[in-house]
Amino acid sequence: MSRIGRKPVVVPANVKVSVADATVNVEGPKGKLSFNHRREIGVKYDEAAKQLLITRSDDERLSRALHGLTRSLIANMVEGVTKGYTKKLEIVGVGYQAQVKKANTVTLQVGYANPIALEAPAGVTVTVPDATHVVITGADKQAVGQFAAEVRKVRPPEPYKGKGIRYEGRDRPPQGGQGVWLEVMPGSQTKP
């Protein structure tokens, strides 16, 4: 049995869940999400315990793979409608900047001849707290991550100086060479 799949998904008090046929609907303060699961997987909502139970019909390879996946997707939906998801991007480079001119459309100036405008999908909100940071929020984890990847793809960070669009706190700044090593180890004359 899948370790992830057999764990019940706990539903908070402010979230409404309905399971009809092969569709799971989750509604909360941050929005409403829907998911169609495969027929090999069964989903039951226990209203007394306020939890969702995910089961599988057999021990076939596909059923085992879908068991944990379905549980994770439903747990992400519940978390998304209660807390929401956020991706923060950082723009590094001289003259590189971002703006929100129209609602939910981010305009990037990242070294190309023309600015690039990207419109966020429904349910995803884009804000620019300052010219070098972009914050993407929404209830759907997949949609938030996909749009963040599309924004980053416009100018991914290059490996030498680190210029470009990168995830805040995740993409590492470039590593130094011999000069940085000598600064870290003052007084050293030779390499290790």
CSV table of C-alpha atoms in Angstrom, one decimal:
chain,number,residue,atom,x,y,z
A,1,MET,CA,0.0,0.0,0.0
A,2,SER,CA,1.2,3.5,-0.8
A,3,ARG,CA,2.5,5.3,2.2
A,4,ILE,CA,1.4,8.7,0.9
A,5,GLY,CA,-1.9,7.3,-0.6
A,6,ARG,CA,-3.2,5.7,2.6
A,7,LYS,CA,-2.8,9.0,4.6
A,8,PRO,CA,-6.2,10.7,4.9
A,9,VAL,CA,-6.4,14.3,3.7
A,10,VAL,CA,-7.6,16.5,6.6
A,11,VAL,CA,-10.2,19.1,5.6
A,12,PRO,CA,-10.3,22.4,7.6
A,13,ALA,CA,-13.6,23.7,8.9
A,14,ASN,CA,-13.8,26.6,6.4
A,15,VAL,CA,-13.5,24.3,3.3
A,16,LYS,CA,-16.4,22.7,1.5
A,17,VAL,CA,-15.7,19.4,-0.3
A,18,SER,CA,-18.0,17.5,-2.6
A,19,VAL,CA,-17.3,14.2,-4.3
A,20,ALA,CA,-19.5,13.3,-7.2
A,21,ASP,CA,-18.7,10.3,-9.5
A,22,ALA,CA,-15.1,10.9,-10.5
A,23,THR,CA,-14.9,14.6,-9.6
A,24,VAL,CA,-13.7,16.2,-6.4
A,25,ASN,CA,-14.7,19.8,-5.8
A,26,VAL,CA,-13.0,21.9,-3.1
A,27,GLU,CA,-14.1,25.4,-2.2
A,28,GLY,CA,-12.5,27.7,0.4
A,29,PRO,CA,-11.7,31.3,1.2
A,30,LYS,CA,-9.0,31.5,-1.6
A,31,GLY,CA,-11.1,30.0,-4.4
A,32,LYS,CA,-12.7,27.0,-5.9
A,33,LEU,CA,-10.8,24.0,-7.5
A,34,SER,CA,-12.0,20.9,-9.2
A,35,PHE,CA,-10.2,17.6,-10.0
A,36,ASN,CA,-11.3,14.6,-12.1
A,37,HIS,CA,-9.6,11.4,-10.9
A,38,ARG,CA,-9.1,8.1,-12.7
A,39,ARG,CA,-11.5,5.2,-12.3
A,40,GLU,CA,-8.9,3.1,-10.7
A,41,ILE,CA,-8.9,5.3,-7.7
A,42,GLY,CA,-11.8,5.8,-5.3
A,43,VAL,CA,-12.3,9.0,-3.2
A,44,LYS,CA,-14.7,9.1,-0.2
A,45,TYR,CA,-15.4,12.1,2.0
A,46,ASP,CA,-16.1,11.4,5.7
A,47,GLU,CA,-18.0,14.4,7.0
A,48,ALA,CA,-17.9,13.3,10.6
A,49,ALA,CA,-14.1,13.1,10.7
A,50,LYS,CA,-13.7,16.0,8.1
A,51,GLN,CA,-11.3,14.0,6.0
A,52,LEU,CA,-10.9,12.5,2.5
A,53,LEU,CA,-10.0,8.9,2.1
A,54,ILE,CA,-8.3,7.8,-1.1
A,55,THR,CA,-8.4,4.1,-2.0
A,56,ARG,CA,-7.5,2.0,-5.0
A,57,SER,CA,-9.3,-0.9,-6.6
A,58,ASP,CA,-6.4,-3.3,-7.2
A,59,ASP,CA,-2.7,-3.7,-6.9
A,60,GLU,CA,-1.8,-3.1,-10.6
A,61,ARG,CA,1.2,-1.0,-11.3
A,62,LEU,CA,-0.8,1.9,-12.7
A,63,SER,CA,-3.2,1.9,-9.8
A,64,ARG,CA,-0.3,2.0,-7.3
A,65,ALA,CA,1.3,4.9,-9.1
A,66,LEU,CA,-2.0,6.8,-9.2
A,67,HIS,CA,-2.8,6.2,-5.6
A,68,GLY,CA,-0.2,8.5,-4.1
A,69,LEU,CA,-0.5,11.0,-6.9
A,70,THR,CA,-4.2,11.5,-6.5
A,71,ARG,CA,-3.8,11.9,-2.7
A,72,SER,CA,-1.1,14.5,-3.2
A,73,LEU,CA,-3.1,16.5,-5.8
A,74,ILE,CA,-6.2,16.6,-3.6
A,75,ALA,CA,-4.1,17.6,-0.6
A,76,ASN,CA,-2.6,20.4,-2.7
A,77,MET,CA,-6.1,21.6,-3.7
A,78,VAL,CA,-7.2,21.7,0.0
A,79,GLU,CA,-4.0,23.7,1.0
A,80,GLY,CA,-4.4,26.0,-2.1
A,81,VAL,CA,-8.0,27.0,-1.2
A,82,THR,CA,-7.0,27.7,2.5
A,83,LYS,CA,-3.5,29.2,2.3
A,84,GLY,CA,-2.8,29.6,-1.4
A,85,TYR,CA,0.6,29.3,-3.1
A,86,THR,CA,3.2,31.9,-3.8
A,87,LYS,CA,6.3,32.0,-6.1
A,88,LYS,CA,8.7,34.8,-5.8
A,89,LEU,CA,11.0,35.7,-8.7
A,90,GLU,CA,14.0,38.0,-8.6
A,91,ILE,CA,15.3,40.0,-11.6
A,92,VAL,CA,19.1,40.5,-11.7
A,93,GLY,CA,20.9,42.7,-14.3
A,94,VAL,CA,21.6,46.3,-15.1
A,95,GLY,CA,18.4,47.9,-16.5
A,96,TYR,CA,16.3,44.7,-16.1
A,97,GLN,CA,12.9,45.4,-14.6
A,98,ALA,CA,9.3,44.3,-14.4
A,99,GLN,CA,6.0,46.3,-14.4
A,100,VAL,CA,2.3,45.5,-14.2
A,101,LYS,CA,0.7,47.8,-16.7
A,102,LYS,CA,-2.6,46.0,-17.3
A,103,ALA,CA,-4.4,43.8,-14.7
A,104,ASN,CA,-2.6,40.5,-14.4
A,105,THR,CA,-0.2,41.2,-17.2
A,106,VAL,CA,3.5,41.5,-16.3
A,107,THR,CA,5.8,43.4,-18.7
A,108,LEU,CA,9.5,42.5,-18.6
A,109,GLN,CA,12.4,44.5,-19.8
A,110,VAL,CA,15.3,42.1,-19.7
A,111,GLY,CA,17.8,43.1,-22.3
A,112,TYR,CA,15.8,42.5,-25.5
A,113,ALA,CA,14.9,45.2,-28.0
A,114,ASN,CA,11.2,45.1,-27.1
A,115,PRO,CA,9.5,44.6,-23.7
A,116,ILE,CA,7.8,41.2,-23.3
A,117,ALA,CA,4.3,41.1,-21.9
A,118,LEU,CA,3.0,37.9,-20.3
A,119,GLU,CA,-0.6,37.5,-19.2
A,120,ALA,CA,-1.3,35.4,-16.1
A,121,PRO,CA,-4.0,32.6,-16.5
A,122,ALA,CA,-7.3,32.7,-14.6
A,123,GLY,CA,-6.9,32.3,-10.9
A,124,VAL,CA,-3.3,33.5,-10.8
A,125,THR,CA,-2.4,37.0,-9.6
A,126,VAL,CA,0.8,38.8,-10.4
A,127,THR,CA,2.2,41.7,-8.4
A,128,VAL,CA,5.4,43.7,-8.7
A,129,PRO,CA,6.4,45.1,-5.2
A,130,ASP,CA,9.4,46.8,-6.8
A,131,ALA,CA,11.1,46.8,-10.2
A,132,THR,CA,13.3,43.7,-9.6
A,133,HIS,CA,10.8,41.4,-7.9
A,134,VAL,CA,7.7,39.6,-9.2
A,135,VAL,CA,5.3,37.8,-6.8
A,136,ILE,CA,2.9,35.2,-8.3
A,137,THR,CA,0.0,33.9,-6.2
A,138,GLY,CA,-3.0,31.7,-6.6
A,139,ALA,CA,-4.9,28.7,-5.3
A,140,ASP,CA,-3.9,26.2,-8.0
A,141,LYS,CA,-0.3,25.0,-7.3
A,142,GLN,CA,0.2,23.8,-10.9
A,143,ALA,CA,-1.0,27.1,-12.5
A,144,VAL,CA,1.2,29.2,-10.2
A,145,GLY,CA,4.3,27.1,-10.8
A,146,GLN,CA,3.7,26.9,-14.6
A,147,PHE,CA,3.3,30.7,-14.9
A,148,ALA,CA,6.4,31.3,-12.8
A,149,ALA,CA,8.4,28.9,-15.0
A,150,GLU,CA,7.1,30.8,-18.1
A,151,VAL,CA,8.2,34.1,-16.7
A,152,ARG,CA,11.6,32.7,-15.7
A,153,LYS,CA,12.0,31.2,-19.2
A,154,VAL,CA,12.0,34.6,-20.8
A,155,ARG,CA,15.6,35.2,-19.5
A,156,PRO,CA,16.9,32.3,-17.3
A,157,PRO,CA,19.9,33.2,-15.1
A,158,GLU,CA,23.2,32.8,-17.0
A,159,PRO,CA,25.9,30.8,-15.1
A,160,TYR,CA,28.7,33.4,-15.0
A,161,LYS,CA,27.3,36.6,-13.6
A,162,GLY,CA,23.9,35.3,-12.7
A,163,LYS,CA,22.0,37.9,-14.8
A,164,GLY,CA,18.4,37.0,-15.6
A,165,ILE,CA,15.2,36.0,-13.8
A,166,ARG,CA,15.6,33.5,-11.0
A,167,TYR,CA,13.5,32.1,-8.2
A,168,GLU,CA,14.1,34.0,-5.0
A,169,GLY,CA,16.2,32.0,-2.6
A,170,ARG,CA,16.4,28.9,-4.8
A,171,ASP,CA,18.7,29.6,-7.7
A,172,ARG,CA,22.2,30.0,-6.3
A,173,PRO,CA,24.4,33.0,-7.2
A,174,PRO,CA,27.4,32.2,-9.3
A,175,GLN,CA,30.4,30.6,-7.5
A,176,GLY,CA,33.6,32.5,-7.3
A,177,GLY,CA,36.9,31.3,-8.6
A,178,GLN,CA,40.4,31.6,-7.2
A,179,GLY,CA,40.0,35.3,-6.3
A,180,VAL,CA,37.0,34.5,-4.0
A,181,TRP,CA,38.9,31.6,-2.5
A,182,LEU,CA,41.8,33.8,-1.6
A,183,GLU,CA,39.4,36.4,0.0
A,184,VAL,CA,37.8,33.7,2.1
A,185,MET,CA,41.2,32.4,3.3
A,186,PRO,CA,43.2,35.5,4.0
A,187,GLY,CA,47.0,35.0,4.4
A,188,SER,CA,47.0,31.8,2.3
A,189,GLN,CA,49.5,31.8,-0.5
A,190,THR,CA,48.7,28.4,-2.1
A,191,LYS,CA,45.7,26.4,-3.1
A,192,PRO,CA,44.6,23.5,-1.0
